[in-house]
XYZ file of C-alpha atoms in Angstrom:
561
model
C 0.000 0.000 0.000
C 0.859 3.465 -0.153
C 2.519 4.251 2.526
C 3.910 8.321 1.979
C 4.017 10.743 -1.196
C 6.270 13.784 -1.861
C 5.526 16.830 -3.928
C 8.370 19.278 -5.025
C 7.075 22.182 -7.554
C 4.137 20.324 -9.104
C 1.144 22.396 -10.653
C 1.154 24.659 -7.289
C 2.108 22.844 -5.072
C 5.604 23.838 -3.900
C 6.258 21.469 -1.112
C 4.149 18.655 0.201
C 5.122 15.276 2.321
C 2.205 13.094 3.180
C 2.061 10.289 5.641
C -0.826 8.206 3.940
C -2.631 5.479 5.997
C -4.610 2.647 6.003
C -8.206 2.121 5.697
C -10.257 4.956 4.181
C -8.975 8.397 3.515
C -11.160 11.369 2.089
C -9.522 14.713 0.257
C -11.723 17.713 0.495
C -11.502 20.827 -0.241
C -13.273 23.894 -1.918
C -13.786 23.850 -5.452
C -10.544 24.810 -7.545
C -7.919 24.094 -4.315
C -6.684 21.074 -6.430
C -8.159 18.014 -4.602
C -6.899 16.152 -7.701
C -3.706 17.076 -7.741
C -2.427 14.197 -5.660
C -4.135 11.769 -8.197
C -2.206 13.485 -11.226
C 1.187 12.829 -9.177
C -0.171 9.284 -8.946
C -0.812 8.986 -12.351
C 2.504 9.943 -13.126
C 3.916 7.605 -10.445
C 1.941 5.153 -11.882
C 3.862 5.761 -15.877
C 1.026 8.025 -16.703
C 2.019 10.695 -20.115
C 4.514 13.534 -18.612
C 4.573 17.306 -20.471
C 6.077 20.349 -19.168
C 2.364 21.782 -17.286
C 2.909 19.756 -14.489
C 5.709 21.754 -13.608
C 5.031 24.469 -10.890
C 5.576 28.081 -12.621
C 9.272 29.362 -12.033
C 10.619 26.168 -10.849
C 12.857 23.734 -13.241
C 11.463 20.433 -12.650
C 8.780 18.815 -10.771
C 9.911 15.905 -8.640
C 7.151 13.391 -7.317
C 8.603 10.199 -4.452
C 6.418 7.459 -3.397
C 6.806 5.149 -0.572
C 5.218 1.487 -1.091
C 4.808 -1.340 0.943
C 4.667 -3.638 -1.927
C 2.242 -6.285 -1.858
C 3.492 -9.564 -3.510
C 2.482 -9.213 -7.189
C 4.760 -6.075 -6.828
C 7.549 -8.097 -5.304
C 7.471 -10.339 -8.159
C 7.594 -7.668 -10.605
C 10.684 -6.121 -9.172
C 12.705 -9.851 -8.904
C 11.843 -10.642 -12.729
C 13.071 -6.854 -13.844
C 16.264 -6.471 -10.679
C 15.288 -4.496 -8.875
C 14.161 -5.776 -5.636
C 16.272 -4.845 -2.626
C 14.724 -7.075 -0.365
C 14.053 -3.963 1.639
C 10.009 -4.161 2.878
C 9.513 -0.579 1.557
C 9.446 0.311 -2.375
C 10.451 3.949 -3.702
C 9.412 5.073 -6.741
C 10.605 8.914 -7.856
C 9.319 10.856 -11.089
C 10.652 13.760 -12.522
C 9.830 16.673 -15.409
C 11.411 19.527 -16.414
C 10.105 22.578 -18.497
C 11.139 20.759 -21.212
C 9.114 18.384 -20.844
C 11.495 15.285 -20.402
C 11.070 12.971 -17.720
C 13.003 10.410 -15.843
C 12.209 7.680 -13.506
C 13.639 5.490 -10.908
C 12.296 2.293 -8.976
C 14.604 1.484 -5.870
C 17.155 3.900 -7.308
C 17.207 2.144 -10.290
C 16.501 4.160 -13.750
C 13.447 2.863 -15.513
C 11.169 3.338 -18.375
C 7.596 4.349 -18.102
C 6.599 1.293 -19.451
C 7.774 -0.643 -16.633
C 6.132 2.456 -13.977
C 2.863 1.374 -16.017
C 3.551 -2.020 -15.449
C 4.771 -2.141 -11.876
C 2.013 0.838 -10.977
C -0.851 -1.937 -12.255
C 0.216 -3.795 -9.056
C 0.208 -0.904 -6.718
C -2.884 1.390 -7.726
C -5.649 1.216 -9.457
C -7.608 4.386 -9.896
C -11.159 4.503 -10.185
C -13.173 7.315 -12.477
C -11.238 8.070 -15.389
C -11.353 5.884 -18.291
C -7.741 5.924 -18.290
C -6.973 4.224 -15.621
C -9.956 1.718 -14.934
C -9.040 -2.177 -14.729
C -12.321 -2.998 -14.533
C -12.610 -1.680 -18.068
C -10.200 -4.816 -19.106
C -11.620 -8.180 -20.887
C -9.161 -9.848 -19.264
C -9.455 -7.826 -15.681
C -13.502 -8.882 -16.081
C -12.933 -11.903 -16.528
C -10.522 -12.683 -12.992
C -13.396 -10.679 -11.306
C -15.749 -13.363 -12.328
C -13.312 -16.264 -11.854
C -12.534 -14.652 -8.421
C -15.852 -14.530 -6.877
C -17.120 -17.637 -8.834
C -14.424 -19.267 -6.673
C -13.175 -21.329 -10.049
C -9.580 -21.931 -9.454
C -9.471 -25.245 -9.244
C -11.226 -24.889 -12.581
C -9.420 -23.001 -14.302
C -6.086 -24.993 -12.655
C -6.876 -28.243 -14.443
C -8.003 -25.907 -17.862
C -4.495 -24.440 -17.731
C -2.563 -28.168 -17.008
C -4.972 -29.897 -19.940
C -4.569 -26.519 -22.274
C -0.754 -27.099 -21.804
C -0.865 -30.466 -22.817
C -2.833 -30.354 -25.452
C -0.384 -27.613 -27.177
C 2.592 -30.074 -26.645
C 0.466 -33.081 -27.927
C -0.455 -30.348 -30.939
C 3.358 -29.415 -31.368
C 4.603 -32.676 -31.649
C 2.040 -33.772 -34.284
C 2.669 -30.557 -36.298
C 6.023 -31.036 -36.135
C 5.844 -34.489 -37.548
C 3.307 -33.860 -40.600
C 5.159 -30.312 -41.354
C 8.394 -32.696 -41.666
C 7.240 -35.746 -43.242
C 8.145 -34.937 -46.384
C 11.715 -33.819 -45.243
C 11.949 -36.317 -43.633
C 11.116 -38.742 -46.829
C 13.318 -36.829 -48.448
C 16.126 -37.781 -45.879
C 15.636 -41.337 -45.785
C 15.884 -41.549 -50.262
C 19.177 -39.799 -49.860
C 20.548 -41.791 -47.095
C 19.028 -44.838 -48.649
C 20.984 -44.845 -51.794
C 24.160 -43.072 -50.379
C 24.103 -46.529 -48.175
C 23.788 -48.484 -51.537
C 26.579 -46.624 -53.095
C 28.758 -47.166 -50.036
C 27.589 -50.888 -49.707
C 28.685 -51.618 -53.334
C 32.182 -50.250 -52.271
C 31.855 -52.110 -48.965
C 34.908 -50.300 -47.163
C 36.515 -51.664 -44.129
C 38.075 -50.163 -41.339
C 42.163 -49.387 -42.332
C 41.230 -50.868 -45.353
C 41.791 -47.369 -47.671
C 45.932 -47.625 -45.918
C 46.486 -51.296 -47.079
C 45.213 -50.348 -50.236
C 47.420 -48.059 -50.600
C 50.425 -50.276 -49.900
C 49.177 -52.838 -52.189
C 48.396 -50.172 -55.054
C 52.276 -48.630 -54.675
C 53.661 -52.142 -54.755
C 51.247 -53.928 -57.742
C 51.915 -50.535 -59.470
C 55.473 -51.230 -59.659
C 55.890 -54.983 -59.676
C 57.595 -55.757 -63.033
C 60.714 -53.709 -61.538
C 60.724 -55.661 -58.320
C 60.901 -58.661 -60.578
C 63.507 -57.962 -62.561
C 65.584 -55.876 -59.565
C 64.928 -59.357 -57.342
C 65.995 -61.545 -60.379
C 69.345 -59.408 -60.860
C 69.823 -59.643 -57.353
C 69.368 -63.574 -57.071
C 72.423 -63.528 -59.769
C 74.525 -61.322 -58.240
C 74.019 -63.364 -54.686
C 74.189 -67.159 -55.917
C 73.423 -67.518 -59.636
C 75.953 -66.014 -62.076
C 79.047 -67.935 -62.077
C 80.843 -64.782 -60.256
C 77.907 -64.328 -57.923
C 78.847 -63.083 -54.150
C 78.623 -66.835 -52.928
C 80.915 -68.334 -55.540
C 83.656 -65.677 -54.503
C 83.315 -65.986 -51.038
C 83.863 -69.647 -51.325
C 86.777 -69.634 -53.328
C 87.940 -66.920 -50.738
C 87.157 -69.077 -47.774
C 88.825 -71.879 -49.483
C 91.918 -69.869 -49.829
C 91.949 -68.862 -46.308
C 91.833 -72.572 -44.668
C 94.059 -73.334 -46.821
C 96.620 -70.841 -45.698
C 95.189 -71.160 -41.958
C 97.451 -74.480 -41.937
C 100.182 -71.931 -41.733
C 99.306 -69.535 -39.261
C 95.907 -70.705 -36.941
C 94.943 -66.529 -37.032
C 93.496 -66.651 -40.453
C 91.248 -69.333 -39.317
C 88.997 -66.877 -37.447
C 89.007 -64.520 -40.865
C 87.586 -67.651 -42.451
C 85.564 -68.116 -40.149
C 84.465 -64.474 -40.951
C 83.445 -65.282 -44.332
C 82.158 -68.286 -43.954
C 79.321 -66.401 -41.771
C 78.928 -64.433 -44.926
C 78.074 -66.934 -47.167
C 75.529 -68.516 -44.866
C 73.689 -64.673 -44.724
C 74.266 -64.347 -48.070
C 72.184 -67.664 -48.752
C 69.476 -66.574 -46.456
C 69.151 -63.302 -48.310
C 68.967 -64.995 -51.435
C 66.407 -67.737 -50.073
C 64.287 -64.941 -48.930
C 64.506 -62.845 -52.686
C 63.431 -66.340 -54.044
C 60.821 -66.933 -51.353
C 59.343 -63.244 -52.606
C 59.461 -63.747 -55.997
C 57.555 -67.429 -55.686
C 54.810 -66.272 -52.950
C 54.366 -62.503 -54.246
C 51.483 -61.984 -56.557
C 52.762 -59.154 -58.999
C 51.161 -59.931 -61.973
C 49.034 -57.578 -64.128
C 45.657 -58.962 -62.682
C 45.972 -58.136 -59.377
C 47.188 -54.574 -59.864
C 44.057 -54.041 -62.177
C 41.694 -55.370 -59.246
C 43.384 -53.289 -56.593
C 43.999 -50.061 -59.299
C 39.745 -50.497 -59.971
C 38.977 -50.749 -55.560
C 41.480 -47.865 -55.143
C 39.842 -45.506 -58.299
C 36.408 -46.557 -56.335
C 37.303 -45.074 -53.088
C 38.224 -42.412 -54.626
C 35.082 -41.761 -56.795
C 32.960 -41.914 -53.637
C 35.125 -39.487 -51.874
C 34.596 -37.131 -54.526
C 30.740 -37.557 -54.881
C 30.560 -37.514 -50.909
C 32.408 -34.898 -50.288
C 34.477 -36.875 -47.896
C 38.140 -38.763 -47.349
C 38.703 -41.855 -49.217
C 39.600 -43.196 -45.069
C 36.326 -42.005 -43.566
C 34.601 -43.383 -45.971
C 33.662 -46.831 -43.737
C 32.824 -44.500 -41.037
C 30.352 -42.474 -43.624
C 28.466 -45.345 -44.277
C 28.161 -46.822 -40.272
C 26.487 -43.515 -39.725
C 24.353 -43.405 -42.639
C 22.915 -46.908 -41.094
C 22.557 -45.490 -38.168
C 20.629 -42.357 -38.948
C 18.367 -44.180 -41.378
C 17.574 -46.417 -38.762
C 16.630 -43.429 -36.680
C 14.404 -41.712 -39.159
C 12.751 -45.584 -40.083
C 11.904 -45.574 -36.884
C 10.828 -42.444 -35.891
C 7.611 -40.728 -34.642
C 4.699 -42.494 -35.579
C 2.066 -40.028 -37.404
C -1.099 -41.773 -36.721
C 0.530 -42.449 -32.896
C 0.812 -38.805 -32.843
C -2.600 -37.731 -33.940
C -4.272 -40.004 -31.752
C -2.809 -38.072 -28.837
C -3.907 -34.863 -29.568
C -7.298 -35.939 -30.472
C -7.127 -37.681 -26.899
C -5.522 -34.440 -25.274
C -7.879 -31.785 -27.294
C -10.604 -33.754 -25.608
C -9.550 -33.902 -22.131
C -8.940 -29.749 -22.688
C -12.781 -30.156 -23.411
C -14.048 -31.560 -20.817
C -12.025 -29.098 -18.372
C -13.588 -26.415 -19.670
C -16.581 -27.377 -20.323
C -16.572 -27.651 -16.389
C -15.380 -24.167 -16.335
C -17.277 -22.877 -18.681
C -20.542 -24.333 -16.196
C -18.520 -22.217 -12.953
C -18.550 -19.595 -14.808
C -21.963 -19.619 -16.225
C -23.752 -19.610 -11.782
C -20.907 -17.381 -11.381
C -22.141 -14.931 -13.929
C -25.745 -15.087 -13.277
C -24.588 -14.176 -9.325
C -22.442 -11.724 -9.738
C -24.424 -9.919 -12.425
C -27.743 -9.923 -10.043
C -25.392 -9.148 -6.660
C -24.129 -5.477 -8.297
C -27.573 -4.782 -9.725
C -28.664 -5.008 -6.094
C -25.882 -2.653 -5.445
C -26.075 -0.289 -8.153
C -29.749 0.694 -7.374
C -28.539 2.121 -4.132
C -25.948 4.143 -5.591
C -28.738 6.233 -7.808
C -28.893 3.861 -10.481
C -32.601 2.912 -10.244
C -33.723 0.337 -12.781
C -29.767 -0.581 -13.874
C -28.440 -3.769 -14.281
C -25.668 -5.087 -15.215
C -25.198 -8.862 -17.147
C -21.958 -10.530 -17.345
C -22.035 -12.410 -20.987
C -20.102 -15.473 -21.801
C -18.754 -15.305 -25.073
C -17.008 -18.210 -27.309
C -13.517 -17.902 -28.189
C -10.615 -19.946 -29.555
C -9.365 -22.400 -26.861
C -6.865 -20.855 -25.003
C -5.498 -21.239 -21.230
C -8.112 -19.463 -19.812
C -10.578 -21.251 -20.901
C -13.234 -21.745 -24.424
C -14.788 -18.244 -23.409
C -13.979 -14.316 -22.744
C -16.556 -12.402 -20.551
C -17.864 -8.740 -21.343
C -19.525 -7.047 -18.498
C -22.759 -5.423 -19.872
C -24.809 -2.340 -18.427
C -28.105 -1.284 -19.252
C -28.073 2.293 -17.495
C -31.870 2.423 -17.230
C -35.060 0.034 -16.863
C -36.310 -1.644 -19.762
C -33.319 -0.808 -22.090
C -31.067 -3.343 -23.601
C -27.286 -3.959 -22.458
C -24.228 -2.672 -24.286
C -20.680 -3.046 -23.198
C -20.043 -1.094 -20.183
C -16.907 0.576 -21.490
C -19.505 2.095 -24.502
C -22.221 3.313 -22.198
C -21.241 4.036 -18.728
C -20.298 7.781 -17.848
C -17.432 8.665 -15.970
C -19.893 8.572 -12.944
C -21.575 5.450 -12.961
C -18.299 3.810 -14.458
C -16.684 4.658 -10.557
C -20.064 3.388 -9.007
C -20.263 0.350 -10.865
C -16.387 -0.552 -9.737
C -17.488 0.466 -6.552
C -20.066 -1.900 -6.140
C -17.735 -4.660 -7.714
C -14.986 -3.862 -5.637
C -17.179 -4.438 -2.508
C -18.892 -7.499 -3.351
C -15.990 -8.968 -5.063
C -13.643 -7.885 -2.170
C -10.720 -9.133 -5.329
C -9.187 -5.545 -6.206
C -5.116 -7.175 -7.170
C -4.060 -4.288 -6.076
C -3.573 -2.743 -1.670
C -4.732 1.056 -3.111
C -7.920 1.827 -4.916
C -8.246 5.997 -5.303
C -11.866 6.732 -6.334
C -12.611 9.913 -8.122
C -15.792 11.360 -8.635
C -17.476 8.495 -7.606
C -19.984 11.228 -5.759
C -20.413 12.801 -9.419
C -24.596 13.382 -9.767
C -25.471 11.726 -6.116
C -26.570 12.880 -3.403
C -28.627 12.763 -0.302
C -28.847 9.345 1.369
C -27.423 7.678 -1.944
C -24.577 9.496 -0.693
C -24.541 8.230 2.576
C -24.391 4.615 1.189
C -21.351 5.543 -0.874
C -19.852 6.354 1.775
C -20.793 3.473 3.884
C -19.802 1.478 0.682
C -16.017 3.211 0.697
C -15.540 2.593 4.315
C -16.209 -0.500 4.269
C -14.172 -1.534 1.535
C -11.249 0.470 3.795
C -12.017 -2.667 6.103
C -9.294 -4.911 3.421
C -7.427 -2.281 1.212
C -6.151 1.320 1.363
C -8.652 3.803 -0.366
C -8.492 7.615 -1.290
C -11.259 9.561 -2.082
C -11.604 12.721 -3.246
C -15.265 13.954 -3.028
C -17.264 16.997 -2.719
C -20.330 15.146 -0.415
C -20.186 15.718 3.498
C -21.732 12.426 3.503
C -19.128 10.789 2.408
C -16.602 12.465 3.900
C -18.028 11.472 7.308
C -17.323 7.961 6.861
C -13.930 8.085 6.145
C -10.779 6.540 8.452
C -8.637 9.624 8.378
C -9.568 13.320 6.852
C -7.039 15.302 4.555
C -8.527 18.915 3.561
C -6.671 20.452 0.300
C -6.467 24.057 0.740
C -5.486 27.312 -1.913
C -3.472 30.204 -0.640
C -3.166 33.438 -2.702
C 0.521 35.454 -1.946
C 0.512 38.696 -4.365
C 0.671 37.163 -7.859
C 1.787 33.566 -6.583
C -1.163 30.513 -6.134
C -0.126 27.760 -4.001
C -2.110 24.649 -2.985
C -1.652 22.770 0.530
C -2.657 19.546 1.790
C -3.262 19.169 6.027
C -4.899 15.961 8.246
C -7.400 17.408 10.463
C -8.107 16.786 14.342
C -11.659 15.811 15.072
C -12.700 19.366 15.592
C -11.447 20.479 12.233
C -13.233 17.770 10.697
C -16.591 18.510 12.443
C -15.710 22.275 10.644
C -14.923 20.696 7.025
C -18.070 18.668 6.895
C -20.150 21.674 8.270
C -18.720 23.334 5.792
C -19.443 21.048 2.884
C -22.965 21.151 4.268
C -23.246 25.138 4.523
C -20.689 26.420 3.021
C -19.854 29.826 4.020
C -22.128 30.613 6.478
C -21.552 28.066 9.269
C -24.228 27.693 12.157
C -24.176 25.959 15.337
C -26.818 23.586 14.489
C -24.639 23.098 11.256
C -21.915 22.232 13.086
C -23.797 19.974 14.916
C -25.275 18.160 12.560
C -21.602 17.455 10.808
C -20.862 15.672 14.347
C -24.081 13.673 14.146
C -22.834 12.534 10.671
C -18.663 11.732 11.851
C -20.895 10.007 15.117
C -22.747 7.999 12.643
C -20.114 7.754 10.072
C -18.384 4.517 12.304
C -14.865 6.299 12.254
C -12.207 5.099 14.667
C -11.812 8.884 16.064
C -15.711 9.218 16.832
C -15.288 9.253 20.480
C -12.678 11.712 20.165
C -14.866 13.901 18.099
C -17.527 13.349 20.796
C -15.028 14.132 23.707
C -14.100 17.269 22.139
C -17.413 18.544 21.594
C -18.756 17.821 25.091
């Protein structure tokens, strides 16, 4: 709620600080002191349009500050946008110079007026300008009737089976929008996989290809070279081995005269033997290798293959094996993936368990109308609206989380005429008492502060007296302001501001005061008198604060005693 409000140079005001309290608060004063004035600073609190009239002649800027005990909508607000400072108390400051620019701060915090209007929709809502009236809202309407037809659980499960229904919806879209990508998919996987399959790579098959290919490729060489070799080792009649021997032989033959050369022969004679083995092994190659022509042609062809898929593939000829595991894999996936008909047959089953949820809402709703509607008739033909009624009409909509319906509060301002939409027929004056008589029966204003202006606009006598009675007790569960011209209703009220004018040479300035019991007993004789104020004026104003049920009534008593 609103807990205190600062005025620096605004209209005329030039300095103001106002400790506001709970329960119900009337602002009276004569005509032309600027009773409204506070509201404007609200409004502008609240992210209403800023220009450079609101600031007070000869002064720079005009600098509003409101203290908040923010209720918990208002907490939420400020965690989603920063700016909470887990402090219990909420500042919001304003400013506009003669230019015209404002700036704005929540917390300290530079905001937008946006997010004022947003944050301010938790905080205040101001009744008797078309402006600033929730209840002129579909959607605002519509919580008033779910709120006092009690249909939360209702609207709960309508929510839950709305949600589902959307994901059922989703995934079924998604699977029909994709089919034919998908289709599409599976042909081009399908004969990449053929392609690949014809190929058949292995793993590390593309690197012993590869050998194979480099030595097939040059096989008639390592023929010949082998073949030449073979001679030079063993074959040719001065082959490596022949001259050895006849060199060994000549060295144990001279080892008979000196035993050294005996090891030297011994040298070569483990020589030959490794010259042998060499040349069994060239021979051993040249039977078992498989060189010829053929071979190379059948390796040359698998090789040229590889690489022809590569190309068309845009891949390596070595990942190649690897390209076609995972094109099994993914058309596996897609084979076997989401089943249309499965698919449909869910959100046919979820649409119709959405259905049935509202349709139980949409029943709630219905008693909840039909009560409501008859409950603020009642109301409204106490508050000078004889023969006025007001119907709440259910009307169909697309499906949505709230439910198969909107509502549209209808008013028929007189007996025997037919109902338009409220927000086409009501005045500013029956527009405040129709909230009012909501607001009180309802007892489901969102918001801690409801300011009500002009709610007294075209009333008077004892219709008066039951706004009054109306606004006070309303005060019983949320903060309310009041500006009115009608002692009547300014008798019931909690506490008692009176707005005041003074004139100094050329200069206007406006003032705002509480009054003590006695000065209140003086405002409301003069609201009945005016200027002329008599004793039994007088104390007829303190029959009216005595009957108005205000918490100081005893003191107003005491003091007139």
């Amino acid at each position: 709620m609103l807990t205190a409000l600062s005025l620096r140079d605004f209209v005329i005001v030039e300095s103001l600080s106002l400790d506001v309290r709970r329960g119900f608060n009337v602002l009276t004063g004569e005509t032309g002191a600027g009773k409204s004035i506070l509201i404007d600073a609200l409004q502008l609190i609240l992210g209403g349009r800023a220009d450079a009239g609101v600031v007070r002649e000869g002064a720079e800027r005009t600098n509003i500050v409101a203290e908040f005990q923010p209720p918990e909508s208002a907490r939420k607000w400020l965690a989603v946008n920063e700016l909470d400072t887990g402090d219990d108390m909420l500042m919001i400051r304003r400013t506009v110079d003669v230019k015209g620019r404002s700036r704005a701060w929540v917390n300290g915090v530079s905001v937008a007026a946006s997010q004022l209007r947003e944050l301010g929709e938790t905080l205040i809502d101001v009744h008797g300008q078309h402006a600033h009236q929730s209840l002129l809202k579909p959607a605002y309407q519509l919580k008033l009737l779910d709120d006092h037809a009690g249909t939360s659980v209702e609207l709960s499960a309508v929510r839950e089976a709305f949600n589902v229904w959307q994901k059922a919806r989703r995934a079924l879209d998604d699977a029909t929008a994709n089919a034919d990508a998908i289709a599409e998919k599976a042909e081009r996987l399908a004969w990449m996989i053929e392609d690949l399959e014809a190929l058949s790579p292995r793993g590390g098959e593309w690197e012993s290809l590869n050998e194979d290919h480099k030595r097939l490729s040059h096989g008639v060489a390592i023929a010949e070279g082998l073949n030449e070799v073979l001679g030079i080792l063993t074959e040719d009649g001065e082959s490596a081995s022949a001259m050895l021997s006849s060199a060994h032989a000549k060295l144990s033959s001279l080892s008979r005269y000196d035993a050294k050369l005996a090891a030297v022969a011994e040298t070569l004679s483990t020589g030959m033997d490794l010259i042998e083995e060499a040349a069994r092994d060239a021979a051993r190659y040249l039977d078992r290798a498989d060189l010829d022509g053929e071979r190379f042609a059948e390796v040359d062809r698998r090789v040229s293959h590889y690489y022809e898929l590569a190309r068309k593939f845009r891949t390596e000829p070595e990942s190649l094996h690897e390209l076609l595991e995972k094109s099994r894999s993914e058309l596996k996936a897609l084979t076997g993936a989401k089943d249309v008909e499965a698919l449909r047959k869910a959100e046919v089953a979820a649409r119709g368990s959405y259905d049935v949820a509202a349709a139980r809402l949409s029943e709630a709703r219905r008693h909840g109308a039909l009560a409501l509607g008859e409950a603020v008739t009642a109301q409204m033909q106490r508050l000078a609206m004889k023969g006025a009624r007001l119907e709440i009409a259910l009307v169909n909509q697309a499906p949505s989380a709230s439910g198969s319906e909107h509502c549209e509060f209808l008013i028929a301002g007189h007996a025997g005429v037919q109902t338009r939409p409220l927000i086409k027929v009501a005045s500013g004056g029956e527009l405040a008492r129709i909230s009012l008589a909501i607001a009180v029966i309802t007892a489901a204003m969102p918001v801690p502060t409801l300011i009500f202006d002009e709610v007294d606009s075209g009333i008077g006598g004892a219709t008066a007296e039951v706004v009054g009675q109306l606004l006070h007790k309303l005060g019983e569960s949320r903060q309310v302001l009041c500006v009115t011209h009608l002692p009547q209703v300014a008798a019931c009220g909690d506490n008692h501001w009176r707005v005041e004018k003074q004139f100094t040479g050329e200069t206007t300035r406006s003032s705002l005061r509480v009054l003590t019991a006695r000065e209140r007993v003086e405002e409301v004789a003069r609201m009945l008198a005016g200027i002329s104020i008599s004793d039994n004026t007088r104390a007829v104003a303190q029959e009216m604060l005595l009957a108005g049920t205000t918490p100081n009534s005893k003191e107003v008593c005491d003091e007139q005693c």
